[in-house]
Amino acid sequence: MPLNIKDLKITSADFEPLGMLRDEHAGDKGNVLPRLTLSGVPAGTKELAVICHDPDAPLANGFTHWVVYGIDPSTTDLSDAQERFRVGPNGAGDKQYYGPQPPAGHGKHHYYFWVYALDTKVEGTPTREEFLQTYAGNIIEQNRIVGLYENK
């Protein structure tokens, strides 16, 4: 089943696509979740999921910074997502947002904030890898916004 990117969008008032994330969003400098907004949810969506992932992290599968499930399709504002929805384990095993913290001198890292519209509900709080393996066939649409961050 081909994955479509049509109307589903995830945007941020805190950074432009491929723009720099501010220090307050970094894991060691405030750890504040960027403001994220969802729109264009396709018909038939039962649930939304959002995952923030850094593929540039010097680990075999990169580093997952945030995993959120159980997002109602009518949701537009994710500012209180930590409290309202099911947060899965990040790359450190904690169920919370963990902001960017690339190694000093490692260059700019890309932080992909993915939104997935699903035709089913996600059971439990799987890791990013478990989610993609189990629910790939249930994704109606997906899209992302990418922010950059660097520790010099």
Coordinates of N, CA and C in Angstrom, one line a residue:
M1 N 0.8 -1.2 0.0 CA 0.0 0.0 0.0 C 0.9 1.2 0.0
P2 N 0.8 2.1 -1.0 CA 1.7 3.3 -1.1 C 1.2 4.3 0.0
L3 N 2.2 4.9 0.6 CA 1.9 6.0 1.6 C 1.7 7.3 0.9
N4 N 0.6 8.0 1.2 CA 0.3 9.2 0.5 C 0.7 10.4 1.4
I5 N 1.2 11.4 0.8 CA 1.3 12.7 1.5 C 0.4 13.7 0.7
K6 N -0.7 14.0 1.2 CA -1.7 14.8 0.6 C -1.9 16.1 1.4
D7 N -2.9 16.0 2.3 CA -3.3 17.2 3.0 C -2.8 17.2 4.5
L8 N -2.5 16.0 5.0 CA -2.1 15.9 6.4 C -0.8 16.7 6.6
K9 N -0.8 17.6 7.6 CA 0.4 18.4 7.9 C 0.6 18.5 9.4
I10 N 1.9 18.7 9.7 CA 2.4 19.0 11.0 C 3.3 20.2 10.8
T11 N 3.0 21.3 11.6 CA 3.7 22.5 11.5 C 4.1 23.0 12.9
S12 N 5.0 23.9 13.0 CA 5.4 24.5 14.2 C 5.5 26.0 14.2
A13 N 5.0 26.6 15.2 CA 5.2 28.1 15.4 C 6.6 28.4 15.9
D14 N 7.4 27.4 16.3 CA 8.7 27.6 16.9 C 9.8 27.4 15.9
F15 N 9.6 26.8 14.8 CA 10.7 26.7 13.8 C 10.1 26.4 12.4
E16 N 10.7 26.9 11.4 CA 10.4 26.7 10.0 C 10.9 25.3 9.5
P17 N 10.3 24.8 8.5 CA 10.9 23.5 8.0 C 12.4 23.7 7.6
L18 N 13.2 22.8 8.1 CA 14.7 22.8 8.0 C 15.3 24.1 8.7
G19 N 14.5 24.7 9.7 CA 15.0 25.7 10.5 C 15.6 25.2 11.8
M20 N 16.4 26.1 12.4 CA 17.0 25.7 13.7 C 16.0 25.7 14.9
L21 N 16.1 24.6 15.7 CA 15.4 24.6 16.9 C 16.1 25.4 17.9
R22 N 15.4 26.1 18.8 CA 16.0 27.0 19.8 C 16.6 26.1 21.0
D23 N 17.5 26.7 21.7 CA 18.2 26.0 22.8 C 17.1 25.5 23.8
E24 N 16.0 26.3 24.0 CA 15.0 25.9 25.0 C 14.4 24.5 24.7
H25 N 14.5 24.1 23.4 CA 14.0 22.8 23.0 C 14.9 21.6 23.2
A26 N 16.2 22.0 23.5 CA 17.3 21.0 23.7 C 17.1 20.2 25.0
G27 N 17.5 19.0 25.0 CA 17.4 18.1 26.1 C 18.1 18.6 27.4
D28 N 19.2 19.3 27.2 CA 20.0 19.7 28.3 C 19.9 21.3 28.5
K29 N 19.0 21.9 27.8 CA 18.9 23.4 28.0 C 17.4 23.8 28.1
G30 N 16.6 23.0 28.7 CA 15.2 23.4 28.9 C 14.2 22.3 28.6
N31 N 14.5 21.5 27.6 CA 13.7 20.3 27.2 C 12.2 20.7 27.0
V32 N 12.0 21.8 26.4 CA 10.6 22.3 26.1 C 10.2 21.8 24.8
L33 N 9.1 21.1 24.7 CA 8.5 20.6 23.5 C 8.2 21.8 22.6
P34 N 8.6 21.7 21.3 CA 8.2 22.8 20.4 C 6.7 22.8 20.2
R35 N 6.1 23.9 19.9 CA 4.7 24.0 19.6 C 4.4 23.3 18.3
L36 N 3.5 22.4 18.3 CA 3.2 21.6 17.1 C 1.7 21.7 16.8
T37 N 1.4 21.8 15.5 CA 0.0 21.9 15.1 C -0.3 20.9 14.0
L38 N -1.4 20.2 14.0 CA -1.8 19.2 13.0 C -3.0 19.8 12.2
S39 N -3.0 19.4 11.0 CA -4.2 19.8 10.1 C -4.3 18.8 8.9
G40 N -5.4 18.9 8.3 CA -5.6 18.1 7.1 C -5.7 16.6 7.3
V41 N -6.3 16.2 8.5 CA -6.4 14.8 8.8 C -7.4 14.1 7.8
P42 N -7.0 13.0 7.2 CA -7.9 12.4 6.2 C -9.1 11.7 6.8
A43 N -10.1 11.6 6.0 CA -11.3 10.8 6.4 C -10.9 9.4 6.7
G44 N -11.6 8.8 7.6 CA -11.3 7.4 8.0 C -10.2 7.2 9.0
T45 N -9.6 8.3 9.5 CA -8.6 8.3 10.5 C -9.2 7.9 11.8
K46 N -8.7 6.8 12.5 CA -9.2 6.4 13.8 C -8.3 7.0 14.9
E47 N -7.0 7.2 14.6 CA -6.1 7.7 15.6 C -4.9 8.3 14.8
L48 N -4.3 9.3 15.5 CA -3.0 9.9 15.0 C -1.9 9.5 16.0
A49 N -0.7 9.4 15.4 CA 0.5 9.1 16.2 C 1.6 10.1 15.8
V50 N 2.4 10.6 16.7 CA 3.5 11.5 16.4 C 4.8 10.9 16.9
I51 N 5.8 11.0 16.1 CA 7.1 10.5 16.5 C 8.2 11.5 16.1
C52 N 9.1 11.8 17.1 CA 10.2 12.7 16.8 C 11.5 11.8 16.8
H53 N 12.2 11.8 15.7 CA 13.3 10.9 15.5 C 14.5 11.6 14.9
D54 N 15.7 11.3 15.4 CA 17.0 11.9 14.9 C 17.7 10.8 14.2
P55 N 17.7 10.7 12.9 CA 18.5 9.6 12.2 C 20.0 9.9 12.2
D56 N 20.4 11.1 12.5 CA 21.8 11.5 12.5 C 22.5 11.1 13.8
A57 N 21.8 10.6 14.8 CA 22.4 10.2 16.1 C 23.4 9.1 15.8
P58 N 24.6 9.1 16.4 CA 25.6 8.0 16.2 C 25.2 6.7 16.8
L59 N 24.0 6.2 16.5 CA 23.5 4.9 17.0 C 23.0 4.1 15.7
A60 N 22.9 2.8 15.8 CA 22.5 2.0 14.7 C 21.2 2.5 14.1
N61 N 20.2 2.8 14.9 CA 18.9 3.2 14.4 C 18.6 4.7 14.7
G62 N 19.6 5.5 14.9 CA 19.4 6.9 15.3 C 18.8 6.9 16.7
F63 N 18.1 8.0 17.1 CA 17.6 8.2 18.4 C 16.2 8.7 18.3
T64 N 15.3 8.1 19.0 CA 13.9 8.5 19.1 C 13.7 9.4 20.3
H65 N 13.2 10.6 20.0 CA 13.1 11.6 21.1 C 11.7 11.7 21.7
W66 N 10.7 11.2 21.0 CA 9.3 11.3 21.5 C 8.4 10.4 20.7
V67 N 7.5 9.7 21.4 CA 6.5 8.8 20.7 C 5.2 9.1 21.4
V68 N 4.2 9.4 20.6 CA 2.9 9.7 21.2 C 1.8 9.0 20.4
Y69 N 0.9 8.3 21.1 CA -0.2 7.5 20.5 C -1.5 8.0 21.1
G70 N -2.6 7.5 20.5 CA -4.0 7.8 21.0 C -4.4 9.2 20.8
I71 N -3.8 9.9 19.8 CA -4.2 11.3 19.5 C -5.5 11.3 18.7
D72 N -6.5 11.9 19.2 CA -7.8 12.0 18.5 C -7.7 12.7 17.2
P73 N -8.3 12.2 16.1 CA -8.2 12.9 14.8 C -8.6 14.3 14.8
S74 N -9.4 14.8 15.7 CA -9.9 16.2 15.7 C -8.9 17.1 16.4
T75 N -7.8 16.6 16.9 CA -6.8 17.4 17.6 C -6.0 18.2 16.7
T76 N -5.8 19.5 17.0 CA -5.0 20.4 16.2 C -3.7 20.8 16.9
D77 N -3.8 21.0 18.2 CA -2.7 21.5 19.0 C -2.1 20.4 19.9
L78 N -0.8 20.2 19.8 CA -0.2 19.2 20.6 C 0.6 19.8 21.8
S79 N 0.3 21.0 22.2 CA 1.0 21.6 23.3 C 0.9 20.8 24.6
D80 N -0.2 20.2 24.8 CA -0.4 19.4 26.1 C -0.5 17.9 25.8
A81 N 0.2 17.5 24.7 CA 0.1 16.1 24.3 C 0.7 15.1 25.4
Q82 N 1.7 15.6 26.2 CA 2.3 14.8 27.2 C 1.3 14.3 28.3
E83 N 0.3 15.2 28.5 CA -0.7 14.9 29.5 C -2.0 14.3 28.9
R84 N -2.3 14.6 27.7 CA -3.6 14.1 27.1 C -3.5 12.8 26.5
F85 N -2.4 12.3 26.0 CA -2.3 11.1 25.2 C -1.3 10.1 25.7
R86 N -1.2 9.0 25.1 CA -0.3 7.9 25.6 C 1.1 8.1 25.0
V87 N 2.1 8.4 25.9 CA 3.5 8.6 25.5 C 4.2 7.3 25.6
G88 N 4.8 6.9 24.5 CA 5.6 5.7 24.4 C 7.1 6.0 24.8
P89 N 7.9 4.9 24.8 CA 9.3 5.1 25.2 C 10.1 5.8 24.2
N90 N 10.9 6.8 24.6 CA 11.9 7.4 23.7 C 13.2 6.5 23.7
G91 N 14.2 6.9 23.0 CA 15.4 6.1 22.9 C 16.1 5.7 24.1
A92 N 15.8 6.5 25.2 CA 16.4 6.2 26.5 C 15.5 5.3 27.4
G93 N 14.3 5.0 26.8 CA 13.4 4.1 27.5 C 12.4 4.9 28.4
D94 N 12.5 6.2 28.4 CA 11.6 7.1 29.2 C 10.4 7.5 28.4
K95 N 9.3 7.6 29.1 CA 8.0 7.9 28.4 C 7.8 9.4 28.6
Q96 N 8.6 10.2 27.8 CA 8.5 11.6 27.8 C 9.2 12.2 26.6
Y97 N 9.0 13.5 26.3 CA 9.8 14.2 25.3 C 11.2 14.3 25.8
Y98 N 12.2 14.0 25.0 CA 13.6 14.3 25.3 C 14.2 15.1 24.1
G99 N 14.4 16.3 24.3 CA 14.8 17.2 23.3 C 16.2 16.9 22.7
P100 N 16.5 17.6 21.6 CA 17.8 17.4 20.9 C 19.0 17.6 21.9
Q101 N 20.0 16.7 21.7 CA 21.2 16.8 22.5 C 22.3 16.0 21.7
P102 N 22.6 16.5 20.5 CA 23.6 15.8 19.7 C 25.0 16.0 20.3
P103 N 25.9 15.1 20.1 CA 27.3 15.2 20.6 C 27.9 16.5 20.1
A104 N 28.6 17.2 21.0 CA 29.3 18.5 20.6 C 30.2 18.2 19.4
G105 N 30.2 19.1 18.4 CA 31.0 19.0 17.3 C 30.6 18.0 16.3
H106 N 29.4 17.4 16.4 CA 28.9 16.3 15.5 C 28.2 16.9 14.3
G107 N 28.1 18.2 14.3 CA 27.4 18.9 13.2 C 25.9 19.0 13.4
K108 N 25.2 19.5 12.4 CA 23.7 19.7 12.5 C 23.0 18.3 12.4
H109 N 22.1 18.1 13.4 CA 21.2 16.9 13.3 C 19.9 17.3 12.8
H110 N 19.2 16.4 12.2 CA 17.8 16.6 11.7 C 16.8 15.9 12.6
Y111 N 15.8 16.7 13.1 CA 14.8 16.2 14.0 C 13.5 16.1 13.2
Y112 N 13.1 14.9 12.9 CA 11.9 14.6 12.1 C 10.7 14.5 13.0
F113 N 9.8 15.4 13.0 CA 8.5 15.2 13.7 C 7.5 14.7 12.7
W114 N 7.3 13.3 12.8 CA 6.4 12.6 11.9 C 5.0 12.6 12.5
V115 N 4.0 12.8 11.7 CA 2.6 12.5 12.1 C 2.1 11.4 11.2
Y116 N 1.4 10.5 11.8 CA 0.8 9.3 11.1 C -0.7 9.3 11.3
A117 N -1.5 9.2 10.2 CA -2.9 9.0 10.3 C -3.2 7.5 10.1
L118 N -3.8 6.9 11.1 CA -4.0 5.5 11.1 C -5.5 5.1 10.9
D119 N -5.7 3.9 10.3 CA -7.1 3.4 10.1 C -7.5 2.5 11.2
T120 N -6.7 2.4 12.3 CA -6.9 1.6 13.4 C -6.3 2.3 14.7
K121 N -6.7 1.8 15.8 CA -6.1 2.3 17.1 C -4.8 1.5 17.4
V122 N -3.9 2.2 18.0 CA -2.6 1.6 18.4 C -2.8 1.0 19.8
E123 N -2.4 -0.2 20.0 CA -2.5 -0.9 21.3 C -1.3 -0.6 22.1
G124 N -1.5 -0.1 23.3 CA -0.3 0.1 24.2 C 0.5 1.3 23.8
T125 N 1.8 1.1 24.2 CA 2.8 2.2 23.9 C 4.1 1.6 23.3
P126 N 4.0 1.1 22.0 CA 5.1 0.5 21.4 C 6.3 1.5 21.2
T127 N 7.5 1.0 21.1 CA 8.6 1.8 20.7 C 8.4 2.2 19.2
R128 N 9.2 3.2 18.8 CA 9.1 3.6 17.4 C 9.2 2.4 16.4
E129 N 10.2 1.6 16.7 CA 10.5 0.4 15.8 C 9.3 -0.6 15.8
E130 N 8.8 -0.8 17.0 CA 7.6 -1.8 17.1 C 6.4 -1.2 16.4
F131 N 6.2 0.1 16.5 CA 5.1 0.8 15.9 C 5.2 0.7 14.4
L132 N 6.3 1.0 13.8 CA 6.5 0.9 12.4 C 6.4 -0.5 11.8
Q133 N 6.9 -1.4 12.6 CA 6.8 -2.8 12.1 C 5.3 -3.3 12.2
T134 N 4.6 -3.0 13.2 CA 3.3 -3.5 13.5 C 2.2 -2.7 12.7
Y135 N 2.4 -1.4 12.6 CA 1.3 -0.6 12.0 C 1.5 0.0 10.7
A136 N 2.6 -0.3 10.0 CA 2.9 0.3 8.7 C 1.8 0.1 7.7
G137 N 1.1 -1.0 7.7 CA 0.0 -1.3 6.8 C -1.3 -0.5 7.2
N138 N -1.3 0.1 8.3 CA -2.5 0.9 8.8 C -2.3 2.4 8.6
I139 N -1.2 2.8 8.0 CA -1.0 4.2 7.8 C -1.8 4.7 6.6
I140 N -2.7 5.6 6.8 CA -3.5 6.2 5.7 C -2.6 7.3 5.0
E141 N -2.1 8.2 5.8 CA -1.2 9.3 5.3 C -0.2 9.5 6.4
Q142 N 0.9 10.1 6.0 CA 2.0 10.6 6.9 C 2.6 11.8 6.4
N143 N 3.2 12.6 7.2 CA 3.9 13.8 6.8 C 4.8 14.2 8.0
R144 N 5.7 15.1 7.7 CA 6.7 15.5 8.8 C 7.1 16.9 8.6
I145 N 7.6 17.5 9.7 CA 8.4 18.7 9.7 C 9.7 18.4 10.3
V146 N 10.8 19.0 9.7 CA 12.1 18.7 10.1 C 12.8 19.9 10.7
G147 N 13.3 19.8 11.9 CA 14.0 20.9 12.5 C 15.5 20.5 12.6
L148 N 16.4 21.5 12.8 CA 17.8 21.2 12.9 C 18.3 21.7 14.3
Y149 N 19.3 21.0 14.8 CA 19.9 21.5 16.0 C 21.4 21.0 16.0
E150 N 22.2 21.8 16.6 CA 23.7 21.5 16.7 C 24.2 22.0 18.0
N151 N 25.1 21.2 18.6 CA 25.9 21.6 19.8 C 27.3 21.8 19.3
K152 N 27.7 23.0 19.4 CA 29.1 23.4 18.8 C 30.1 23.2 19.9

